[in-house]
Tab-separated table of C-alpha atoms in Angstrom:
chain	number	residue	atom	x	y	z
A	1	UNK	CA	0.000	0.000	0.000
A	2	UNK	CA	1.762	3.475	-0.871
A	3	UNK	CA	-0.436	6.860	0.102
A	4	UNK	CA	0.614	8.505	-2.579
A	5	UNK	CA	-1.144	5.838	-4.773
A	6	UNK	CA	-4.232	5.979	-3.146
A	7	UNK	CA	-4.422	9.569	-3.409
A	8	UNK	CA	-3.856	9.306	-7.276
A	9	UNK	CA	-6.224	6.609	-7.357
A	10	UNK	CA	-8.974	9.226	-5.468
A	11	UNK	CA	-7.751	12.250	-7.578
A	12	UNK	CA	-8.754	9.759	-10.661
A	13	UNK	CA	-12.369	9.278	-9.167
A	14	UNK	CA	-13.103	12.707	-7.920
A	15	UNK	CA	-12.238	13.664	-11.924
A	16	UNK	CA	-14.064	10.670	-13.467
A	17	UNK	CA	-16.793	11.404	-11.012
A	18	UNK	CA	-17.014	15.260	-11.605
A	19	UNK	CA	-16.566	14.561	-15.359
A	20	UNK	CA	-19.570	12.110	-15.611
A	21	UNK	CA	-22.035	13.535	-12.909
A	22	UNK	CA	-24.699	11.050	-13.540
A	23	UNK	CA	-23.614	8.738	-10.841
A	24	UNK	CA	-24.059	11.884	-8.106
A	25	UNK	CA	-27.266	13.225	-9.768
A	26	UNK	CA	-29.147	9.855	-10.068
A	27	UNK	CA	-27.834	9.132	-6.236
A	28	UNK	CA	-28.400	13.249	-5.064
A	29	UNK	CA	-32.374	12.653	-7.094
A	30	UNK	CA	-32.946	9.069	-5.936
A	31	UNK	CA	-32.573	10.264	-1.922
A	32	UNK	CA	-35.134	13.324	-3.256
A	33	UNK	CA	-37.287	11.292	-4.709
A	34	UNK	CA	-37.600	8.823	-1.653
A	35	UNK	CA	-37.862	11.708	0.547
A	36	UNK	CA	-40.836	13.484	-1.449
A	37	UNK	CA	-42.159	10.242	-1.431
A	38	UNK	CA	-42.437	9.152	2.146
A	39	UNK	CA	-43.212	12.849	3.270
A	40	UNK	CA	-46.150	13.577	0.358
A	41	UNK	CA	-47.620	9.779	1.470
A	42	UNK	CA	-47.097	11.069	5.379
A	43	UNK	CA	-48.886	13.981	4.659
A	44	UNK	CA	-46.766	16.040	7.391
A	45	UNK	CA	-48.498	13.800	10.571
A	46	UNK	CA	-45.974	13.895	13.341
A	47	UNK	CA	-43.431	11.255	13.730
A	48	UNK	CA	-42.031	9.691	16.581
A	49	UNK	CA	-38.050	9.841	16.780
A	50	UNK	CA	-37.315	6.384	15.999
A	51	UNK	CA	-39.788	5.992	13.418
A	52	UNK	CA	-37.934	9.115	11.824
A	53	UNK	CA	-34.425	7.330	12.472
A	54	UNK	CA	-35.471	4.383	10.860
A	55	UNK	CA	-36.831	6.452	7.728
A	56	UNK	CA	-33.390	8.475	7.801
A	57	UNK	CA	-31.337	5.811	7.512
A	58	UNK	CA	-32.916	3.411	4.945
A	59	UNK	CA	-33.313	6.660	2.680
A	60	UNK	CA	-29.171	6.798	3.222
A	61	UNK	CA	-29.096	3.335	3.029
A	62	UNK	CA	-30.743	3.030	-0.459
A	63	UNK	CA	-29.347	6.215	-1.704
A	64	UNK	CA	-26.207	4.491	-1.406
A	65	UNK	CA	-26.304	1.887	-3.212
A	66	UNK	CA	-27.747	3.659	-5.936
A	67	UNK	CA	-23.879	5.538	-6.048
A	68	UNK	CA	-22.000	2.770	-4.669
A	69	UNK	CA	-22.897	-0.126	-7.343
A	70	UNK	CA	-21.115	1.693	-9.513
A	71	UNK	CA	-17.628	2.084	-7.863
A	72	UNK	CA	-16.060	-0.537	-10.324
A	73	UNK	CA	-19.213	-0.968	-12.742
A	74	UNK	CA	-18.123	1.870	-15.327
A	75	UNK	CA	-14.301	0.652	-15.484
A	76	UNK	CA	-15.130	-2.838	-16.609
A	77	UNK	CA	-17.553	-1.400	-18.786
A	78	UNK	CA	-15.349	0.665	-20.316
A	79	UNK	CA	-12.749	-2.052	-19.829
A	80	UNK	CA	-10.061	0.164	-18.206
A	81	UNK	CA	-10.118	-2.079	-15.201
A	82	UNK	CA	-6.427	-4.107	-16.711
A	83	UNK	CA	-5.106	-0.166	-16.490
A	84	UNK	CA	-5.737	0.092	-12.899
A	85	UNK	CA	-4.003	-3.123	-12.078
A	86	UNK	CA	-1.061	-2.379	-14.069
A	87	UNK	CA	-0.778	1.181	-12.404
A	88	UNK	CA	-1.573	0.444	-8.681
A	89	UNK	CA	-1.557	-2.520	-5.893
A	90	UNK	CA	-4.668	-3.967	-4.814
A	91	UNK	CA	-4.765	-2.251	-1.361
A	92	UNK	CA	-3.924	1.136	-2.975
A	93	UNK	CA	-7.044	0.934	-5.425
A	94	UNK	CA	-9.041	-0.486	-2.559
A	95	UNK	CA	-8.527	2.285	-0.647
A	96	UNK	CA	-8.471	4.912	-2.946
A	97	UNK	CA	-12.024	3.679	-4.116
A	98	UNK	CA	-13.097	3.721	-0.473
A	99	UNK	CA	-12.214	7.153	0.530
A	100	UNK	CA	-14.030	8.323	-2.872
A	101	UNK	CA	-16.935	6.423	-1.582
A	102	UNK	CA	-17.038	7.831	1.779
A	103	UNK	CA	-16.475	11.598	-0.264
A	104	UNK	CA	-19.959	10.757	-2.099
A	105	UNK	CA	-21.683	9.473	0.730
A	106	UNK	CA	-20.452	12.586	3.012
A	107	UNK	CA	-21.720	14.807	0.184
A	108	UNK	CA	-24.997	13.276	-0.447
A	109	UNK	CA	-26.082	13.321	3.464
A	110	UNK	CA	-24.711	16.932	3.834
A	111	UNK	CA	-27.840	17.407	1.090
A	112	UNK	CA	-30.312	14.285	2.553
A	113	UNK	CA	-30.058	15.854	6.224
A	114	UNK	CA	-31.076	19.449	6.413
A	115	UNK	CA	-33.743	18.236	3.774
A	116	UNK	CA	-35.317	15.489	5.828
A	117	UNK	CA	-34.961	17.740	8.795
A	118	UNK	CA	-37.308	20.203	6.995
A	119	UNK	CA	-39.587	17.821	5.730
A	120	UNK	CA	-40.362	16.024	8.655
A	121	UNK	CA	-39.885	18.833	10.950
A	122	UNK	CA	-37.729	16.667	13.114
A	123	UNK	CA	-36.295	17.577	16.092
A	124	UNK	CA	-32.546	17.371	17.066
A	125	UNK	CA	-31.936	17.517	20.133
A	126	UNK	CA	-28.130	16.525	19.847
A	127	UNK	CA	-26.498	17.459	17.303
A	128	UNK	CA	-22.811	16.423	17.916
A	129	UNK	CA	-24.641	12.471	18.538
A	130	UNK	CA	-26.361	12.745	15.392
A	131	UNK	CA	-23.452	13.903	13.141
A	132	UNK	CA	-20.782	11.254	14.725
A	133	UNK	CA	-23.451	8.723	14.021
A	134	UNK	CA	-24.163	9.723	10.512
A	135	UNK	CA	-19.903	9.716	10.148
A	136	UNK	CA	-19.495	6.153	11.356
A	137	UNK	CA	-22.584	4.527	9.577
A	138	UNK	CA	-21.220	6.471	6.572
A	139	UNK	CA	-17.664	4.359	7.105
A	140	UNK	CA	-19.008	1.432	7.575
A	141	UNK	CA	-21.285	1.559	4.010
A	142	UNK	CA	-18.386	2.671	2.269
A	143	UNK	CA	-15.974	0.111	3.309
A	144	UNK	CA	-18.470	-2.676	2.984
A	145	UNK	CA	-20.062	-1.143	-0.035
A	146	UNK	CA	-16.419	-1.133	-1.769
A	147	UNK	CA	-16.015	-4.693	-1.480
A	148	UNK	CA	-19.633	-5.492	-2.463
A	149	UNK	CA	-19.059	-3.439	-5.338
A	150	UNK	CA	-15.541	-5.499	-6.562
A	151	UNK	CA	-18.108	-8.292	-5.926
A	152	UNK	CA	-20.870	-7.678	-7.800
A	153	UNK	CA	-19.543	-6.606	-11.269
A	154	UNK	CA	-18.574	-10.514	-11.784
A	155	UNK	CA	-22.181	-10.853	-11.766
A	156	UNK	CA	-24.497	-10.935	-15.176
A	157	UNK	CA	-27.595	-10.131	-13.618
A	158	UNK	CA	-26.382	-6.744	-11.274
A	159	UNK	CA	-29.882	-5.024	-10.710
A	160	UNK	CA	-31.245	-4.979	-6.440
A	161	UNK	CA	-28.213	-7.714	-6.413
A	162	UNK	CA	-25.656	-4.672	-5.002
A	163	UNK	CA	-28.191	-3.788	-2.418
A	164	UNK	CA	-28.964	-7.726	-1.487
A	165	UNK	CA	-25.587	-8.419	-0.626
A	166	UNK	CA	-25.158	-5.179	1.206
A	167	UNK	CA	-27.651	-5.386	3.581
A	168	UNK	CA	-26.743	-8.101	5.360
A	169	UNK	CA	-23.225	-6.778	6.316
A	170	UNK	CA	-23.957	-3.823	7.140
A	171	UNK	CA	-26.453	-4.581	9.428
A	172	UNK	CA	-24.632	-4.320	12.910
A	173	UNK	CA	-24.061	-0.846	11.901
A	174	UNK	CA	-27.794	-0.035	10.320
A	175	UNK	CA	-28.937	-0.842	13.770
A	176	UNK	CA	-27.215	0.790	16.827
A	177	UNK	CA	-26.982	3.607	13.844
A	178	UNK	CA	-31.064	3.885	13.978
A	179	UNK	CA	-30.902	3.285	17.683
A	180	UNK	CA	-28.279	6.503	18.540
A	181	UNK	CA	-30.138	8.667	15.605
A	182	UNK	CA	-33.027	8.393	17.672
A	183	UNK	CA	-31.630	8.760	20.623
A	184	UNK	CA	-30.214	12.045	19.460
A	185	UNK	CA	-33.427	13.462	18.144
A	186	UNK	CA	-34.916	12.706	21.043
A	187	UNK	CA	-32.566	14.151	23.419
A	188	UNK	CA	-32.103	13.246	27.275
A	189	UNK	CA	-29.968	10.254	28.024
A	190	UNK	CA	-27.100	9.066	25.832
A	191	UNK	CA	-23.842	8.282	26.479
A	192	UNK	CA	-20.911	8.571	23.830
A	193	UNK	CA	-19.924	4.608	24.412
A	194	UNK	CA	-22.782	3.506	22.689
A	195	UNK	CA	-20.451	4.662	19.388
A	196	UNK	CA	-18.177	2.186	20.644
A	197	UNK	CA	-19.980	-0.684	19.218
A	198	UNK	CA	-20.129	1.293	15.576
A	199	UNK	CA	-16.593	1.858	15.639
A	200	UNK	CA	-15.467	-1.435	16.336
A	201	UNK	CA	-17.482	-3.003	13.597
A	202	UNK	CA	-16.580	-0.479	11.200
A	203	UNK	CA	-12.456	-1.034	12.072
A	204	UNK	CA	-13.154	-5.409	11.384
A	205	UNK	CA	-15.249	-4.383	8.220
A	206	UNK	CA	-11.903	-2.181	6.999
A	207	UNK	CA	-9.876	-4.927	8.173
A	208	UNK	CA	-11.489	-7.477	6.391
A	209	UNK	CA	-12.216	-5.774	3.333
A	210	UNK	CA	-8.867	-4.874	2.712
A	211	UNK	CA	-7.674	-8.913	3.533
A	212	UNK	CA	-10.649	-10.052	1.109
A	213	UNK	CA	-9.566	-7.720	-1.803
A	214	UNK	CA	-6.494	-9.621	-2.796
A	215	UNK	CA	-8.294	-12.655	-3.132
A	216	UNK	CA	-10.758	-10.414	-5.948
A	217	UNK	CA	-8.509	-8.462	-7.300
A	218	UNK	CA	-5.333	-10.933	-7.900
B	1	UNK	CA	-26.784	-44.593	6.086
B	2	UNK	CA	-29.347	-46.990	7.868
B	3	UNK	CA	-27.781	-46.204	11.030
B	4	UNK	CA	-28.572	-43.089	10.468
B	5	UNK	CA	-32.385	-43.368	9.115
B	6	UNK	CA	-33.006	-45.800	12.435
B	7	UNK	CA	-31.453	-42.977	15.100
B	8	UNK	CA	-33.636	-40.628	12.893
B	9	UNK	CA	-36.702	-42.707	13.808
B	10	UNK	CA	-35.554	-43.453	17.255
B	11	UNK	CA	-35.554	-39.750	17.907
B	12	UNK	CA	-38.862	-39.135	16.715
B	13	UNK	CA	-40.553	-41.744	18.661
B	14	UNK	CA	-38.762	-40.644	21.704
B	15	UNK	CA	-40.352	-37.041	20.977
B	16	UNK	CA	-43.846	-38.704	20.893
B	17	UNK	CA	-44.034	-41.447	23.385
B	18	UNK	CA	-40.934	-40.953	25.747
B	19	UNK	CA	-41.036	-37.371	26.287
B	20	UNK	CA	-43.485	-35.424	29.338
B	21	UNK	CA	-45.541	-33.109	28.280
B	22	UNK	CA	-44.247	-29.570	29.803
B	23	UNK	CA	-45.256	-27.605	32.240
B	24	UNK	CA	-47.668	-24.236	31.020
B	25	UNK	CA	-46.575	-25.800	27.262
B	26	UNK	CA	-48.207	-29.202	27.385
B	27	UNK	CA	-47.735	-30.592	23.860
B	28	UNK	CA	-46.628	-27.915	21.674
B	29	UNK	CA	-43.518	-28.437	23.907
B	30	UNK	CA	-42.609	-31.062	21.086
B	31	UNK	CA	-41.658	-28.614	18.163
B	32	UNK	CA	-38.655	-27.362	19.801
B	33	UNK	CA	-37.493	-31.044	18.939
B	34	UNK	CA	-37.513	-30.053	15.781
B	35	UNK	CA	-37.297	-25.981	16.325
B	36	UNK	CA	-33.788	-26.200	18.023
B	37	UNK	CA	-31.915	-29.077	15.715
B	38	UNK	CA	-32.804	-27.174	12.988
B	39	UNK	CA	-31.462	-24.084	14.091
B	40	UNK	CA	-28.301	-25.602	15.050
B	41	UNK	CA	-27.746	-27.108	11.957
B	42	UNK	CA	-28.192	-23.785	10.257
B	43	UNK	CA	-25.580	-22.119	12.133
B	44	UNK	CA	-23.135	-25.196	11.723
B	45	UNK	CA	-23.812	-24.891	8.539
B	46	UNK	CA	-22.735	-21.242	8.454
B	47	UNK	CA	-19.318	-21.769	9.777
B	48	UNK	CA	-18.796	-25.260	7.783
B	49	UNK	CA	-19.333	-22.588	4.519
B	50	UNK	CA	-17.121	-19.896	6.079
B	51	UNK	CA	-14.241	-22.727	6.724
B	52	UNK	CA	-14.815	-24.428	3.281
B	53	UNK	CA	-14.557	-21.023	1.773
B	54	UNK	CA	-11.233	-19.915	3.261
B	55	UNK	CA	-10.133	-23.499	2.480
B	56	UNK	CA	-10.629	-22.320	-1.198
B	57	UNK	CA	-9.388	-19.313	-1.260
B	58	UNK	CA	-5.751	-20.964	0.339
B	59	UNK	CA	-5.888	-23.891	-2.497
B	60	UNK	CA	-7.890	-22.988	-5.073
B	61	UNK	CA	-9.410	-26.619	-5.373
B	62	UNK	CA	-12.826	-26.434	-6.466
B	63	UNK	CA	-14.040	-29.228	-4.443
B	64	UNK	CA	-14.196	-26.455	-1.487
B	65	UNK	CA	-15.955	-24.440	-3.491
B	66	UNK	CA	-18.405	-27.196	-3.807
B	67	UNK	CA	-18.753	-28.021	-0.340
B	68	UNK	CA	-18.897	-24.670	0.799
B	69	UNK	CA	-22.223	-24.111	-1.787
B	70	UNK	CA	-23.660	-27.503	-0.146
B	71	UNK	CA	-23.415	-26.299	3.264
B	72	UNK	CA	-25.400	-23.041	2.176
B	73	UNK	CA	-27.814	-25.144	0.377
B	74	UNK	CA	-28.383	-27.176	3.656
B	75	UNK	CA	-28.076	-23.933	5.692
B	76	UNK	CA	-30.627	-22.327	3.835
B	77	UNK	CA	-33.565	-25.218	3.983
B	78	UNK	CA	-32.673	-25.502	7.890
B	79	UNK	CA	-32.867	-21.941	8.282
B	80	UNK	CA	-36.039	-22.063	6.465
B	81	UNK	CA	-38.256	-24.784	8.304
B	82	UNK	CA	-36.647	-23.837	11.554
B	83	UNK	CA	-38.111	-20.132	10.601
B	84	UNK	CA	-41.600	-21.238	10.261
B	85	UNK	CA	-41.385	-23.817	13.285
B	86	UNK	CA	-40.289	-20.902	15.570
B	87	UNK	CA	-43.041	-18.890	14.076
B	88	UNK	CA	-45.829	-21.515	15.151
B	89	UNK	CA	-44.695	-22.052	18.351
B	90	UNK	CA	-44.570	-17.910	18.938
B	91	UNK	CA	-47.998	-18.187	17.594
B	92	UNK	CA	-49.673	-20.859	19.777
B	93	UNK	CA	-47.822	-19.499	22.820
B	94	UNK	CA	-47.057	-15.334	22.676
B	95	UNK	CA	-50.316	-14.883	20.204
B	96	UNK	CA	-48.383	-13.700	17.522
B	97	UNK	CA	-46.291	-15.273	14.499
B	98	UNK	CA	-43.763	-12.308	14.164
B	99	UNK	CA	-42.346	-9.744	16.292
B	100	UNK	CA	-39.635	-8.880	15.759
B	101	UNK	CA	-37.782	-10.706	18.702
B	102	UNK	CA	-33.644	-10.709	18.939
B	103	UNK	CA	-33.920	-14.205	17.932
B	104	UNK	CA	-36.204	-13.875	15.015
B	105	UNK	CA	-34.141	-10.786	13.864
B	106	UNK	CA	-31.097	-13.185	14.026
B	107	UNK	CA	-32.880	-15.831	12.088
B	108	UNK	CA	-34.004	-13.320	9.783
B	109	UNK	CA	-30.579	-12.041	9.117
B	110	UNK	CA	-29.228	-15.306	8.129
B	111	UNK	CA	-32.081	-16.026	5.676
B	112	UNK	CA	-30.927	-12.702	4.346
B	113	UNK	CA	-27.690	-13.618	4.295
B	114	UNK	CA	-27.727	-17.371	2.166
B	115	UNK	CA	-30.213	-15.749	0.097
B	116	UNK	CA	-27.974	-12.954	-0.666
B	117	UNK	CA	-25.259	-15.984	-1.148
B	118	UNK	CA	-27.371	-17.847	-3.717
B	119	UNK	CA	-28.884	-15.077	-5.506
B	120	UNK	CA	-24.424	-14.210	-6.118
B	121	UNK	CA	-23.812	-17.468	-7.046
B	122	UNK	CA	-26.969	-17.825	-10.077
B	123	UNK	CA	-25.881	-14.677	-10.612
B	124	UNK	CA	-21.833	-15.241	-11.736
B	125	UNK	CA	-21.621	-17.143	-14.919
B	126	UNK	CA	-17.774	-18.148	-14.364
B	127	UNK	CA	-17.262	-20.732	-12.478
B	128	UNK	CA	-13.785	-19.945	-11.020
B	129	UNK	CA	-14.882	-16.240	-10.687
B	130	UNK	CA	-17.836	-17.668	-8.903
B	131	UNK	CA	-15.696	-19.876	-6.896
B	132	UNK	CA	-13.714	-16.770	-5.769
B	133	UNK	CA	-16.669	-14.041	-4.986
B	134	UNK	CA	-19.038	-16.463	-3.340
B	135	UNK	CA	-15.990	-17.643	-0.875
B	136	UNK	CA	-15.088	-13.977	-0.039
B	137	UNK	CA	-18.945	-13.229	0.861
B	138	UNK	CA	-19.112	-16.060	2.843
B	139	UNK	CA	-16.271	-15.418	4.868
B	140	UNK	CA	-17.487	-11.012	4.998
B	141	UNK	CA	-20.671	-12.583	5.896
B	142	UNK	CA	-19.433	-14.313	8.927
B	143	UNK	CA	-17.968	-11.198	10.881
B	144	UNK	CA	-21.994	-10.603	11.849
B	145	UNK	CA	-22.239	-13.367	13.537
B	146	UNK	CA	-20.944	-12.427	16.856
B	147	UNK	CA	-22.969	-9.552	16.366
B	148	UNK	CA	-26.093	-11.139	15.991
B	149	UNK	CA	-25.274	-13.715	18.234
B	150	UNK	CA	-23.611	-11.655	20.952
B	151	UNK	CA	-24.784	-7.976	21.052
B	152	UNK	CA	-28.044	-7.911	19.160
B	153	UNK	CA	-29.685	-10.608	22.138
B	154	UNK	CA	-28.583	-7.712	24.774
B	155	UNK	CA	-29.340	-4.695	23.161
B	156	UNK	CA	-33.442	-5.893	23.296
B	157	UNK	CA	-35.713	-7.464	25.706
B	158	UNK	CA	-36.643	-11.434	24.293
B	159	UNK	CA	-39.195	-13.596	24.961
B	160	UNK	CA	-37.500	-16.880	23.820
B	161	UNK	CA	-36.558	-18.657	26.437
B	162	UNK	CA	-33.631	-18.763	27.515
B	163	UNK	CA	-30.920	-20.985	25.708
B	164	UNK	CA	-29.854	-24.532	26.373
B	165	UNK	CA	-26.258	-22.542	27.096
B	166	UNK	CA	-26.854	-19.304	28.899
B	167	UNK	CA	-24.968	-17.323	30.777
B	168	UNK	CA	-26.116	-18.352	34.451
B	169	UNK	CA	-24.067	-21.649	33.442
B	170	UNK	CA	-27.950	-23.686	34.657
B	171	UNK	CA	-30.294	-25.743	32.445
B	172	UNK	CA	-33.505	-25.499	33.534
B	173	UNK	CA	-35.015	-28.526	31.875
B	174	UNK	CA	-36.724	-31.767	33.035
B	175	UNK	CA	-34.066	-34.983	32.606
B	176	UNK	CA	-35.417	-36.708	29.902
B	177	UNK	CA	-36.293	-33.850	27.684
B	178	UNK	CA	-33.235	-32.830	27.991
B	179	UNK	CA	-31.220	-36.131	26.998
B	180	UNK	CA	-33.700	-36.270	23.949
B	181	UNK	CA	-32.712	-32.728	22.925
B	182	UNK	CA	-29.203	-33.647	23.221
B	183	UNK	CA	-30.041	-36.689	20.604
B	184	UNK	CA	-31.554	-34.779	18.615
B	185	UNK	CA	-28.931	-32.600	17.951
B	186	UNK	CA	-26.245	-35.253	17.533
B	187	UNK	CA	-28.759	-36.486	14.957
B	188	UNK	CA	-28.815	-33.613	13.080
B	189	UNK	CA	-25.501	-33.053	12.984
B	190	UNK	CA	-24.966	-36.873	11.883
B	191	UNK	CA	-27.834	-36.003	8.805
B	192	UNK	CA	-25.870	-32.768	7.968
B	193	UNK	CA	-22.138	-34.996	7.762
B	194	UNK	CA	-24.090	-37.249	5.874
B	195	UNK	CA	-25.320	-35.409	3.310
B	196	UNK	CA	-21.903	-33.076	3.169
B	197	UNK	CA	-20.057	-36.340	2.329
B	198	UNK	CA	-22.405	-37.393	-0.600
């Protein structure tokens, strides 16, 4: 692994990325769309906290894999994918990838939050909880969702198959995640450990993403 | 094979003529008989994937790959009926088929999961690419385990009961039921060897 590789690698997906915007725009309109959606069928009747966590986070979690699918998708498309390997080392393009990912994700919530805060007119009652939350759930999809991705474009049929695989892993982070976003909306009680549990799971899903990668990628 | 097919039978008859019925249970008290060996096997089955699957990523023999797609395959049936047994008994005894328990939400999860398995592996047309990406989401697959074994469980109230090994170290279960559980579950995992081996 080299840093300066995996900064070139992330310089080459902010460009690709900023050069073909459909990837943002159909991610940036998909969490829109799901938001108009649940707030126009809602009708603006009040919410309780968890009930708005729970929303909150399967709008991120969707929105995500409408981005994330793509992470290696458009280079074996384009077949450009035998480039990469000559230039860099597995971990390097790994991790490269990854930080991109977690750059999208970052970018798309900075957009999904204050929106669904307006929408649903929901209340935060700790900010600093809600944002560290949001931070470490967004690791955790972007590590796993890296992998899945390197995964998934062997497949022939790729369509719901990105977010199918997803799920599942993610899930020990999807939950305490709705649990502390709730928590923080709600105010009162809550203690910082309870990110403990997050952080630990997202440190073994970086771990083991970048042990699993050689065995794709080589 | 026989031996097997005549412990099989054994067990069952022991279920129906040997064992009491339980206390506030009565007779549904016989599912977990079935409810609990098939639960096991689907998280035996789990791990024998996982190990398979790092086995094949080490040699590259595609006889793990192989095994490591049975023991989903098995996985995934066990996983099923011991689903829908769990769900009758919650329904004859809590009122309700689903709710969401710890236990059910682990259950759940591990549907998820060997579907999410299977659906990869119909979906890969290469079959040494499909070796290589169904081994690495087995073993990715795996690090939720202690999760949803360990943490999930504490993080709600349940109403199952209590497991055969909890964490006050005491089994709380008449004699006989419990040496016919025991059976049971060496059963099942003689049916699962058996049909890994075949």
């Amino acid at each position: 692994m080299n840093g300066i590789k995996i900064l070139t690698v992330l310089r080459k997906e902010l460009t690709a990325g900023l050069r073909h915007r459909a990837a943002s725009a159909s991610m940036l309109m998909f969490a829109l769309t799901a938001l108009a959606c649940m707030s126009l069928a809602l009708g603006g009747s009040p919410l309780e906290p968890n009930v708005l966590a729970a929303l909150l986070w399967i709008v991120i979690f969707f929105a995500s894999t409408v981005g994330l699918d793509r992470i290696f998708e458009d280079e074996a498309a384009s077949g450009t994918l035998t480039t990469l390997k000559v230039y860099a080392d597995a971990q390097s393009i790994l991790f490269g990838k990854m930080i991109y990912a977690l750059i999208s994700l970052s970018a798309l919530s900075t957009f999904l939050l204050p929106t669904f805060i307006v929408l649903f007119d929901c209340p935060v009652a700790e900010p600093p909880v809600m944002l560290l939350t949001i931070v470490f759930g967004l690791i955790g999809l972007s590590g796993a969702g890296t992998l899945v991705a390197a995964l998934s474009t062997a497949a022939s049929v790729k369509s719901g198959l990105f977010s199918i695989l997803l799920f599942p892993i993610v899930l020990p982070i999807f939950l305490p995640a709705i649990n502390l976003t709730s928590a923080a909306m709600a105010g009162g009680e809550i203690s910082l450990t309870m990110l403990i549990p997050m952080l630990l799971f997202d440190a073994i899903l970086l771990v083991a993403s970048s042990i699993l990668f050689d065995y794709i990628w080589n | 094979m026989i031996a097997t097919a005549l412990f099989t039978l054994g067990i069952v008859a022991a279920v129906f003529l040997i064992v009491p019925p339980a206390e506030g249970l009565g007779n549904l008290v016989r599912i977990i008989y079935f409810h609990v060996p098939t639960a096991w096997l689907s998280v035996i089955a789990f791990f024998t994937s996982a190990y398979f699957a790092a086995r094949y990523l080490r040699r590259l023999e595609p006889s793990d790959d192989e095994s490591s797609a049975r023991a989903v395959k098995i996985g995934f049936v066990c996983v099923l009926l011991s689903t829908v047994s769990g769900a009758i008994f919650s329904k004859l005894t809590w009122g309700a088929y689903w709710n969401w328990d710890p236990r059910q939400t682990t259950i759940f999860v591990l549907i998820l999961i060997y579907g999410a398995y299977l659906t990869l592996r119909a979906a890969v047309n290469d079959r040494r690419t499909r070796a290589k990406v169904s081994a690495v989401y087995s073993l990715l697959s795996v690090l939720t385990v202690p999760f949803l074994v360990f943490i999930l469980p504490r993080m709600y109230f349940s109403l199952h009961p209590t497991p055969l090994i909890n964490s006050s170290g005491s089994i709380d279960m008449d004699r006989t039921m419990l040496a016919v559980l025991l059976a049971a579950l060496a059963d099942a995992t003689l049916i699962f060897y058996r049909l890994m081996r075949r």
